[in-house]
Amino acid sequence: MTDTTTRLTVAQALVRFLAAQWTERDGVEHRFFGGCLGIFGHGNVAGLGQALATSPSAEDLPYRLARNEQAMVHTAAAYARAANRLATLACTTSIGPGATNMVTGAAGATINRLPVLLLPGDVFSTRVANPVLQELEDQRSYDVSVNDCFRPVSRYWDRINRPEQLPPALLAAMRVLTDPAETGAVTLALPQDVQAEAWDWPEELFARRVWHIPRPRPERAAVARAADLLRSARRPLVVAGGGVLYSEATDALRAFAETHGVPVAETQAGKGALPHGHPLAVGAVGATGTTAANALSREADVVIGVGTRYSDFTTASGSLFAADARFVNLNVTGFDAAKLSGTQLVADAREGLADLSQACTGWAAPDAHRARTAELNRAWDAAVDAAYALDADDGAPLPQPAVIGAVNAAAGDDGVVVCAAGSMPGDLHKLWRPSGPGSYHVEYGYSCMGYEIAGGLGVKLAAPEREVFVMVGDGSYLMMAQELVTAVAEGIKLVVVLVDNAGFASIGNLSESVGADRLGTSYAYRGTGRYDGGPLPVDLAANAASLGASVLRADSMDGLRKALDAARAATGTTVIHVRTDPAVSAPSSQAWWDVPVAELSTTDAGRASRQAYEAGKKEQRPRLTPPG
């Protein structure tokens, strides 16, 4: 420690600090901040804008211009996910609407347990000019600004009202961002006058700092309890969540499955934990799962959840697993490990799997369980083959399952598919055949429309060696297409498959099933008031071309395959526009999802839906039996 100081503004000190942060796990170091995304306004241009423009650390913390504040948080979250949470991006905005536009992205990052650093501008700390442009005046307190909206969606939140508050806030922010159990969005609200204020900073604040990412081992007594339970299992099943990938525990999972003969089902975040074709990989589980995984889930006597938070889609809203099934939950957070009254293993996924496997030495599931797994896998593979082979008459919209199959083939071993909302995430979860870790990237914790193209940017920035295939529906595209401009400006190559079915296919199907008769789910003229007029003259392909992307139109399956080949060979971003038929569904998962249906209806379909809903509710189980 020295007494040497450097005089810098708050924003300059912040930039210099961020450029010096590193993470380390398993002896490998990573620069934690791969850059800073931003849109400048009066609330940050004189502070962070000036600091980024004049920083001697510009190469260590490159600035990239985004087009939408929500989108840039999605980009940062996707970057963090593709980097297995060992790196991320920072995001800066002006005050007011620029800041609040980030709230949705912050919620998505925190729900998905992904580290992102948000640096919104804030109103004057000195208050002498209040109310300033875009300030929310709250009669209860002058300390309130719109940035308080970030409190419930951030894992750490602070407002820097004085320069000397910055160092402890930065260290607290980094602690949370790099903690596997605590991570999520971190918000440091930066009053615009404080950003530009100078201070004498201790030099050690800017020294290279390495944050060591822990791999906590489970308590020995907890391993013994879990092993005792597992040894009694005759029909065990692993449910692999995102924690398997973030922990880089896929080799440990494969070893555990093969040693003990346990099939592995995957959540949306965990898909790719085992590659398609592995004899114990049964694919997606839950409401959008495979029939193989869901059949084994209903039969399982012990379920080993690894790195999963057991969302309603994973558990089919609490109706999937047998009433007498018992759970062993291996998770880095006690919060998730305690779910479903499971036997808790609070630990890193890789270390926990290794310790549990050793404690179960000599035990394996019966051969009949492996045979049952193989039989169910063969049946589902045949169903996917049939879905991928679907076609349409000349000029007719294409079946979405076949479009997914074509993209899956084009992706090969080095491709990664990116998606988030609509009907495609469900179809992708059950149909996509992953080549391994990192090949499947579907944001389904928040299922946020507009994530897709922005997320694709983040994946490509984090893994430039991979071919990134963004699958986006017309609804999500219209929500947030403008990051195509960012891809073009940055020279970032994406293959964007724009699936156009003239409306909200997923919610259209759902609304019909609950008696809402597809109200507000078609892109058409208003007509009688139910949007039953003719189709709108909207040309999404022309729109993509106007944003600078190369555009190909695919009107047949053969045309789609050729377009995918051309896009893969291209050096820049290509958008492939394809019309699809929303009436053609993927094979059923034979699982339920709890969406309330009106008790009273004037239609036969509505009454039938209510009866089906009440039957589904009877299958939900509270899981109150104590562990073990």
XYZ file of C-alpha atoms in Angstrom:
628
model
C 0.000 0.000 0.000
C 1.311 3.475 -0.888
C 0.266 7.071 -0.321
C 0.457 7.850 -4.047
C -2.693 9.355 -5.486
C -3.952 10.206 -8.957
C -6.395 13.011 -9.649
C -9.209 11.860 -11.904
C -12.903 12.467 -12.286
C -15.277 9.901 -10.812
C -16.060 8.614 -14.308
C -12.375 8.411 -15.249
C -11.618 6.493 -12.065
C -14.525 4.137 -12.743
C -13.301 3.347 -16.270
C -9.758 2.776 -15.096
C -10.948 0.451 -12.321
C -13.142 -1.632 -14.642
C -10.267 -2.125 -17.084
C -8.148 -3.687 -14.318
C -10.619 -6.372 -13.162
C -9.954 -10.063 -13.871
C -11.438 -13.397 -12.837
C -9.704 -16.712 -12.280
C -11.010 -20.261 -12.079
C -9.031 -23.474 -12.344
C -5.856 -21.482 -12.912
C -7.175 -19.663 -15.998
C -7.572 -15.884 -15.890
C -10.127 -13.877 -17.867
C -10.541 -10.138 -18.318
C -13.869 -9.569 -16.598
C -15.185 -6.633 -18.616
C -14.999 -7.249 -22.335
C -16.051 -3.669 -23.012
C -18.680 -1.040 -22.342
C -21.880 -0.656 -24.337
C -23.508 2.728 -24.256
C -25.787 5.404 -25.604
C -24.830 8.925 -24.602
C -27.039 11.774 -23.482
C -26.689 14.821 -21.279
C -26.674 12.572 -18.193
C -23.500 10.634 -19.046
C -21.692 12.180 -22.009
C -19.637 14.652 -19.951
C -18.836 11.997 -17.378
C -18.538 8.448 -18.653
C -18.560 9.563 -22.283
C -15.551 11.809 -21.773
C -13.815 9.175 -19.666
C -14.230 6.457 -22.286
C -13.134 8.788 -25.085
C -9.908 9.822 -23.345
C -9.060 6.689 -21.377
C -5.563 5.260 -21.723
C -7.294 1.918 -21.062
C -9.429 2.155 -24.224
C -8.004 -1.082 -25.618
C -8.701 -2.851 -22.336
C -12.249 -1.502 -22.076
C -13.448 -0.832 -25.644
C -16.612 1.207 -26.122
C -19.390 0.006 -28.452
C -22.369 2.057 -29.527
C -25.729 0.330 -29.060
C -29.080 1.403 -30.518
C -31.436 0.502 -27.696
C -30.746 0.556 -23.977
C -32.732 -2.574 -23.193
C -30.991 -4.375 -26.029
C -27.527 -3.589 -24.783
C -28.301 -5.204 -21.420
C -29.471 -8.302 -23.299
C -26.186 -8.235 -25.204
C -24.233 -8.046 -21.949
C -26.236 -10.892 -20.393
C -25.763 -13.090 -23.458
C -22.048 -12.312 -23.394
C -21.891 -13.359 -19.734
C -23.780 -16.582 -20.401
C -21.564 -17.482 -23.356
C -18.531 -16.797 -21.139
C -19.906 -19.080 -18.399
C -20.260 -16.003 -16.141
C -16.490 -15.475 -16.059
C -16.783 -12.214 -18.032
C -19.404 -9.633 -18.920
C -19.967 -6.165 -20.384
C -20.788 -2.853 -18.712
C -23.680 -0.666 -19.922
C -23.959 3.113 -19.608
C -26.936 5.374 -20.305
C -28.086 8.911 -19.723
C -30.689 9.757 -17.086
C -34.445 9.304 -17.419
C -35.786 7.132 -20.254
C -32.320 5.933 -21.224
C -31.918 4.540 -17.734
C -35.384 3.051 -17.303
C -35.137 1.365 -20.696
C -32.562 -0.897 -19.036
C -34.888 -2.150 -16.295
C -36.316 -4.998 -18.398
C -32.824 -6.178 -19.315
C -31.770 -5.977 -15.668
C -34.707 -8.157 -14.629
C -33.784 -10.723 -17.267
C -30.153 -10.837 -16.153
C -31.049 -11.256 -12.485
C -33.706 -13.901 -13.141
C -31.208 -15.845 -15.262
C -28.434 -15.368 -12.646
C -26.143 -13.577 -15.121
C -23.709 -10.789 -14.174
C -24.157 -7.404 -15.877
C -22.997 -3.993 -14.677
C -25.399 -1.092 -15.251
C -24.194 2.497 -15.038
C -27.192 4.801 -15.501
C -26.787 8.536 -15.180
C -28.739 10.154 -12.362
C -30.022 13.601 -11.335
C -27.745 16.196 -9.718
C -26.425 15.214 -6.324
C -26.058 18.892 -5.396
C -29.721 19.559 -6.305
C -29.088 23.257 -6.993
C -30.511 23.004 -10.527
C -33.450 20.738 -9.707
C -35.676 19.755 -11.333
C -33.388 18.896 -14.231
C -34.446 17.590 -17.601
C -36.009 14.105 -17.295
C -36.059 14.187 -13.484
C -38.889 12.428 -11.651
C -39.936 14.669 -8.778
C -41.137 12.705 -5.773
C -42.916 14.724 -3.072
C -41.788 12.274 -0.388
C -38.044 12.669 -0.885
C -35.527 14.433 -3.104
C -33.384 11.302 -2.805
C -35.704 9.359 -5.134
C -35.071 9.137 -8.877
C -36.223 6.805 -11.627
C -33.097 4.742 -10.952
C -34.763 3.443 -7.802
C -36.710 1.242 -10.227
C -33.562 -0.875 -10.464
C -33.570 -1.821 -6.781
C -35.856 -4.878 -6.973
C -34.231 -6.211 -10.156
C -30.609 -5.762 -9.043
C -28.543 -8.012 -6.815
C -26.619 -4.949 -5.659
C -27.706 -1.302 -5.998
C -25.960 1.880 -4.980
C -25.994 5.599 -5.756
C -22.659 7.409 -5.780
C -23.446 10.813 -4.253
C -19.826 11.600 -3.332
C -16.518 10.594 -4.973
C -15.272 8.865 -1.824
C -18.248 6.506 -2.001
C -16.980 5.032 -5.278
C -14.220 2.644 -4.054
C -16.345 0.653 -1.572
C -19.223 0.558 -4.044
C -16.970 -0.779 -6.809
C -15.582 -3.513 -4.574
C -19.077 -4.492 -3.427
C -20.269 -4.557 -7.029
C -17.414 -6.829 -8.097
C -18.007 -9.150 -5.146
C -21.601 -9.705 -6.251
C -20.849 -9.917 -9.974
C -18.242 -12.633 -9.438
C -20.118 -14.642 -6.791
C -21.781 -17.671 -8.446
C -24.456 -17.771 -5.755
C -25.260 -14.056 -5.693
C -24.701 -12.835 -9.225
C -27.148 -10.904 -11.370
C -27.589 -7.291 -12.416
C -25.590 -4.725 -10.457
C -26.598 -1.058 -10.689
C -24.420 1.911 -9.780
C -26.466 5.074 -10.257
C -24.185 7.963 -11.160
C -25.416 11.531 -10.616
C -24.300 13.528 -13.616
C -22.507 16.208 -11.598
C -20.629 13.624 -9.529
C -19.444 11.810 -12.673
C -17.523 14.915 -13.708
C -16.160 15.759 -10.232
C -12.412 15.308 -9.665
C -10.858 13.520 -6.671
C -7.478 12.292 -5.517
C -7.647 8.514 -5.776
C -5.245 6.058 -4.132
C -3.237 4.327 -6.845
C -3.907 0.861 -5.411
C -7.556 1.217 -6.465
C -6.398 0.808 -10.064
C -4.008 -2.087 -9.543
C -4.738 -5.283 -11.465
C -7.206 -7.186 -9.320
C -8.048 -10.885 -9.756
C -11.322 -12.200 -8.369
C -11.030 -15.917 -7.703
C -14.207 -17.797 -8.571
C -14.737 -20.470 -5.913
C -15.682 -24.084 -6.401
C -17.254 -24.843 -3.019
C -17.280 -28.513 -2.021
C -20.400 -30.007 -0.425
C -20.536 -30.827 3.255
C -19.510 -34.447 3.834
C -22.617 -35.240 5.856
C -24.789 -33.839 3.047
C -23.002 -36.041 0.500
C -23.592 -39.065 2.722
C -27.296 -38.276 3.008
C -27.625 -37.815 -0.750
C -25.690 -41.009 -1.483
C -27.862 -43.031 0.900
C -30.926 -41.835 -0.936
C -29.450 -42.419 -4.373
C -28.323 -45.974 -3.611
C -31.964 -46.885 -3.045
C -32.977 -45.626 -6.494
C -34.116 -48.011 -9.205
C -35.253 -45.375 -11.700
C -33.031 -42.313 -11.135
C -32.990 -39.254 -13.384
C -30.698 -36.228 -13.578
C -32.238 -32.845 -14.431
C -29.354 -30.695 -15.680
C -29.790 -26.926 -15.449
C -27.711 -23.935 -16.409
C -25.442 -24.402 -13.413
C -23.887 -27.423 -15.125
C -22.720 -25.232 -18.016
C -21.690 -22.214 -15.933
C -19.612 -24.492 -13.711
C -18.101 -26.182 -16.793
C -19.209 -29.450 -15.222
C -20.242 -31.257 -18.404
C -17.384 -33.787 -18.215
C -18.239 -34.493 -14.589
C -21.896 -34.941 -15.520
C -21.048 -37.329 -18.330
C -18.823 -39.364 -16.011
C -21.531 -39.492 -13.335
C -24.199 -40.570 -15.826
C -22.059 -43.244 -17.453
C -20.687 -44.635 -14.197
C -24.080 -44.973 -12.551
C -26.342 -45.474 -15.566
C -28.462 -42.389 -14.914
C -30.269 -40.709 -17.844
C -29.908 -36.935 -18.145
C -32.753 -34.554 -18.970
C -32.113 -30.867 -19.590
C -33.798 -27.579 -18.806
C -33.728 -24.692 -21.290
C -30.604 -23.260 -19.635
C -28.998 -26.694 -19.309
C -29.571 -27.921 -22.858
C -26.326 -29.105 -24.391
C -24.955 -30.441 -21.116
C -24.766 -33.770 -22.954
C -24.590 -33.820 -26.758
C -27.413 -35.298 -28.766
C -26.698 -38.933 -29.517
C -25.241 -39.794 -26.129
C -27.151 -42.917 -25.028
C -28.078 -41.357 -21.671
C -29.095 -37.940 -23.075
C -32.901 -37.828 -23.130
C -33.197 -34.153 -24.075
C -35.561 -31.493 -22.869
C -37.702 -31.914 -19.776
C -41.027 -30.425 -18.737
C -43.778 -28.517 -20.508
C -41.625 -28.199 -23.639
C -39.798 -31.463 -23.153
C -39.337 -34.691 -25.063
C -41.643 -37.610 -24.495
C -38.577 -39.614 -23.445
C -37.496 -37.209 -20.691
C -41.042 -36.688 -19.482
C -41.839 -40.398 -19.325
C -38.685 -40.989 -17.283
C -39.611 -38.031 -15.062
C -42.988 -39.559 -14.258
C -41.338 -42.906 -13.484
C -38.361 -41.568 -11.508
C -38.064 -42.530 -7.860
C -35.086 -40.211 -7.264
C -34.472 -37.000 -9.222
C -31.007 -35.419 -9.056
C -31.367 -31.736 -9.918
C -27.997 -30.222 -10.847
C -27.804 -26.462 -11.215
C -31.522 -25.999 -11.859
C -33.959 -23.581 -10.259
C -36.948 -25.844 -11.104
C -39.054 -23.341 -13.043
C -42.676 -24.143 -13.825
C -41.730 -25.213 -17.344
C -39.218 -27.710 -15.921
C -41.689 -29.266 -13.476
C -44.728 -28.912 -15.778
C -46.136 -26.561 -13.135
C -45.557 -29.094 -10.389
C -47.387 -31.927 -12.165
C -44.572 -33.869 -13.829
C -42.784 -35.936 -11.213
C -44.357 -38.857 -9.369
C -46.041 -38.168 -6.055
C -43.511 -40.321 -4.187
C -40.430 -39.095 -6.063
C -37.596 -37.849 -3.876
C -35.134 -35.140 -4.835
C -31.410 -34.556 -4.425
C -30.647 -30.943 -5.317
C -27.058 -29.974 -6.095
C -26.822 -26.209 -6.452
C -24.383 -23.445 -5.601
C -27.223 -21.593 -3.843
C -29.073 -22.922 -0.832
C -32.168 -21.123 -2.092
C -32.429 -23.434 -5.112
C -31.085 -26.531 -3.368
C -33.959 -26.398 -0.862
C -36.708 -26.507 -3.486
C -39.207 -29.392 -3.727
C -38.187 -30.435 -0.186
C -35.047 -31.938 -1.664
C -31.981 -33.318 0.066
C -29.603 -30.378 -0.270
C -26.084 -30.422 -1.681
C -24.934 -26.808 -1.631
C -21.829 -26.826 -3.797
C -20.278 -26.172 -7.160
C -21.797 -28.524 -9.731
C -18.502 -30.075 -10.840
C -17.208 -30.671 -7.332
C -20.564 -31.887 -6.062
C -20.975 -34.416 -8.877
C -17.492 -35.776 -8.284
C -18.054 -36.171 -4.529
C -21.493 -37.711 -4.978
C -20.205 -40.167 -7.564
C -17.395 -41.262 -5.276
C -19.835 -41.708 -2.384
C -21.967 -43.943 -4.643
C -19.080 -46.204 -5.700
C -20.408 -49.627 -6.663
C -23.978 -48.450 -7.232
C -25.637 -48.196 -10.634
C -29.166 -48.158 -11.925
C -30.480 -51.538 -13.137
C -29.804 -52.525 -16.740
C -33.545 -52.412 -17.357
C -33.459 -48.666 -16.699
C -30.844 -48.157 -19.423
C -32.910 -50.291 -21.780
C -36.019 -48.237 -21.020
C -34.053 -45.051 -21.714
C -32.842 -46.354 -25.068
C -36.367 -47.409 -26.066
C -37.849 -44.006 -25.232
C -35.010 -42.215 -27.032
C -35.582 -44.192 -30.212
C -39.253 -43.278 -30.250
C -38.558 -39.559 -29.751
C -35.771 -39.504 -32.340
C -38.209 -40.940 -34.866
C -40.734 -38.212 -34.019
C -38.091 -35.495 -34.507
C -36.945 -37.046 -37.793
C -40.535 -36.884 -39.020
C -40.925 -33.258 -37.869
C -37.697 -32.227 -39.581
C -38.834 -33.921 -42.802
C -42.079 -31.922 -43.080
C -42.539 -29.808 -46.194
C -45.145 -27.556 -47.809
C -46.704 -27.115 -51.228
C -45.017 -24.657 -53.569
C -45.518 -21.121 -52.305
C -47.174 -22.187 -49.054
C -45.740 -21.179 -45.670
C -43.206 -23.696 -44.355
C -43.623 -25.831 -41.221
C -41.678 -24.321 -38.331
C -40.310 -27.719 -37.164
C -38.761 -28.269 -40.599
C -37.256 -24.759 -40.545
C -35.655 -25.595 -37.199
C -34.324 -28.833 -38.661
C -32.702 -26.988 -41.547
C -31.050 -24.485 -39.211
C -29.902 -27.330 -36.943
C -28.202 -28.998 -39.909
C -26.586 -25.733 -41.020
C -25.294 -25.002 -37.513
C -23.132 -28.127 -37.487
C -20.736 -28.681 -34.617
C -19.529 -25.085 -34.298
C -22.887 -23.304 -34.463
C -24.983 -21.879 -31.655
C -28.685 -21.109 -31.891
C -30.057 -18.031 -30.104
C -33.741 -17.455 -29.333
C -35.931 -16.159 -26.524
C -39.682 -15.776 -26.985
C -42.720 -16.952 -28.883
C -43.423 -20.465 -30.090
C -39.856 -21.186 -31.162
C -38.254 -21.624 -27.705
C -40.620 -24.494 -26.942
C -40.043 -26.117 -30.328
C -36.286 -25.590 -30.075
C -36.148 -27.045 -26.571
C -37.733 -30.305 -27.648
C -36.424 -30.541 -31.234
C -32.923 -29.015 -31.379
C -30.106 -31.543 -31.364
C -27.208 -29.837 -29.546
C -23.624 -30.629 -30.471
C -22.477 -29.913 -26.928
C -21.987 -27.098 -24.405
C -22.580 -23.614 -25.765
C -24.423 -24.768 -28.878
C -27.849 -23.819 -27.512
C -28.643 -20.366 -26.140
C -32.328 -19.737 -25.471
C -33.255 -17.097 -22.891
C -36.250 -18.612 -21.151
C -35.976 -17.409 -17.587
C -37.595 -14.116 -18.623
C -38.495 -15.136 -22.194
C -38.079 -11.540 -23.249
C -39.239 -10.530 -26.712
C -36.475 -8.573 -28.419
C -33.612 -10.473 -26.770
C -32.778 -12.481 -29.864
C -30.673 -10.234 -32.119
C -29.138 -8.372 -29.181
C -28.361 -11.705 -27.527
C -26.788 -12.985 -30.720
C -24.441 -10.006 -30.639
C -23.368 -10.877 -27.111
C -22.732 -14.519 -28.000
C -20.656 -13.581 -31.044
C -18.612 -11.040 -29.069
C -17.863 -13.649 -26.405
C -17.260 -16.531 -28.837
C -16.192 -15.080 -32.217
C -15.065 -18.506 -33.396
C -18.627 -19.827 -33.398
C -21.267 -19.397 -36.088
C -24.257 -17.690 -34.458
C -27.741 -18.465 -35.775
C -30.406 -16.145 -34.374
C -33.952 -17.452 -34.738
C -36.459 -14.654 -34.236
C -40.194 -14.474 -34.828
C -41.879 -11.513 -36.447
C -43.310 -10.354 -33.099
C -39.897 -10.220 -31.423
C -38.319 -8.713 -34.523
C -40.773 -5.816 -34.469
C -40.054 -5.301 -30.776
C -36.313 -4.829 -31.260
C -34.627 -5.202 -34.633
C -32.357 -2.176 -34.431
C -29.305 -4.027 -33.129
C -28.885 -5.249 -36.689
C -27.427 -1.785 -37.214
C -24.966 -2.437 -34.389
C -23.926 -5.752 -35.953
C -23.337 -4.059 -39.307
C -21.448 -1.130 -37.766
C -19.225 -3.405 -35.687
C -18.583 -5.881 -38.497
C -20.103 -8.671 -36.419
C -21.428 -11.586 -38.426
C -24.807 -13.065 -37.489
C -27.121 -15.383 -39.404
C -30.620 -14.190 -38.521
C -33.497 -16.471 -39.483
C -36.572 -14.248 -39.435
C -39.620 -16.480 -39.081
C -42.704 -14.610 -40.264
C -46.119 -16.085 -39.430
C -48.003 -12.782 -39.417
C -48.640 -12.638 -35.712
C -48.024 -14.073 -32.271
C -48.136 -17.812 -32.954
C -47.437 -18.963 -29.404
C -49.973 -16.702 -27.708
C -52.432 -17.292 -30.555
C -52.390 -21.019 -29.873
C -52.511 -20.444 -26.123
C -55.389 -17.955 -26.355
C -57.384 -20.421 -28.402
C -56.785 -23.123 -25.800
C -58.089 -20.901 -22.972
C -61.141 -19.636 -24.829
C -59.786 -16.197 -25.828
C -60.222 -17.000 -29.535
C -56.904 -15.526 -30.775
C -57.857 -11.951 -29.904
C -55.003 -9.546 -30.683
C -52.613 -12.185 -31.994
C -52.729 -11.551 -35.753
C -50.914 -8.867 -37.723
C -53.856 -7.717 -39.830
C -56.086 -4.713 -40.368
C -58.535 -4.084 -37.535
C -61.550 -5.165 -39.601
C -64.567 -5.709 -37.337
C -62.468 -4.857 -34.292
C -60.922 -8.307 -33.875
C -58.059 -7.745 -36.347
C -59.780 -9.974 -38.861
C -59.160 -7.712 -41.858
C -56.682 -8.400 -44.626
C -52.961 -8.860 -44.022
C -50.884 -5.761 -43.366
C -48.514 -4.607 -46.124
C -45.484 -4.982 -43.855
C -42.289 -6.225 -45.497
C -39.918 -7.314 -42.747
C -37.254 -8.416 -45.215
C -37.184 -4.939 -46.728
C -36.968 -3.503 -43.234
C -33.922 -5.665 -42.453
C -32.289 -4.537 -45.693
C -32.914 -0.908 -44.741
C -30.944 -1.517 -41.524
C -27.894 -2.577 -43.514
C -28.104 -6.364 -43.403
C -27.834 -8.607 -46.439
C -31.243 -10.198 -46.975
C -32.281 -13.492 -48.550
C -35.853 -14.685 -49.005
C -36.572 -18.397 -48.710
C -39.875 -19.630 -50.177
C -39.223 -23.375 -50.027
C -37.283 -25.849 -47.932
C -34.722 -26.227 -50.689
C -34.465 -22.442 -50.931
C -34.019 -22.196 -47.166
C -31.164 -24.699 -47.166
C -29.411 -22.815 -49.970
C -29.914 -19.522 -48.162
C -28.421 -20.978 -44.965
C -25.389 -22.201 -46.883
C -24.938 -18.760 -48.454
C -25.359 -16.990 -45.103
C -22.848 -19.265 -43.434
C -20.324 -18.556 -46.194
C -20.865 -14.791 -45.971
C -18.593 -12.504 -43.988
C -21.274 -10.122 -42.714
C -24.698 -10.277 -41.124
C -27.371 -11.956 -43.236
C -31.107 -12.039 -42.566
C -33.055 -14.945 -44.057
C -36.772 -14.205 -44.284
C -39.036 -17.255 -44.271
C -42.805 -17.480 -43.936
C -44.101 -20.252 -41.700
C -47.468 -21.831 -40.992
C -48.504 -21.285 -37.343
C -50.966 -24.187 -37.574
C -48.201 -26.809 -37.929
C -47.055 -27.827 -34.468
C -44.068 -29.743 -33.198
C -44.653 -33.163 -31.620
C -46.410 -32.939 -28.257
C -44.407 -33.056 -25.030
C -47.329 -34.759 -23.294
C -46.928 -32.393 -20.367
C -49.015 -29.625 -18.825
C -48.466 -25.927 -18.101
C -50.546 -24.000 -15.595
C -52.228 -21.075 -17.365
C -55.531 -20.192 -15.664
C -58.706 -20.628 -17.713
C -61.833 -18.574 -17.020
C -64.313 -20.421 -14.825
C -67.211 -19.065 -16.869
C -67.381 -19.213 -20.650
C -70.083 -18.861 -23.286
C -68.374 -21.270 -25.730
C -68.068 -25.028 -25.777
C -64.308 -24.677 -26.374
C -63.936 -22.429 -23.332
C -65.847 -24.828 -21.109
C -63.811 -27.779 -22.372
C -60.596 -25.867 -21.683
C -61.725 -25.179 -18.131
C -62.429 -28.875 -17.562
C -58.961 -29.770 -18.857
C -57.447 -27.086 -16.641
C -59.161 -28.434 -13.538
C -57.908 -31.925 -14.380
C -54.375 -30.570 -14.668
C -54.641 -28.784 -11.336
C -55.410 -32.092 -9.646
C -51.981 -33.403 -10.707
C -50.045 -30.608 -8.981
C -48.165 -31.722 -5.877
C -47.022 -29.497 -3.006
C -43.784 -31.455 -2.249
C -43.952 -31.023 1.523
C -42.450 -34.368 2.597
C -39.210 -33.758 4.545
C -35.954 -34.640 2.726
C -34.881 -38.263 2.798
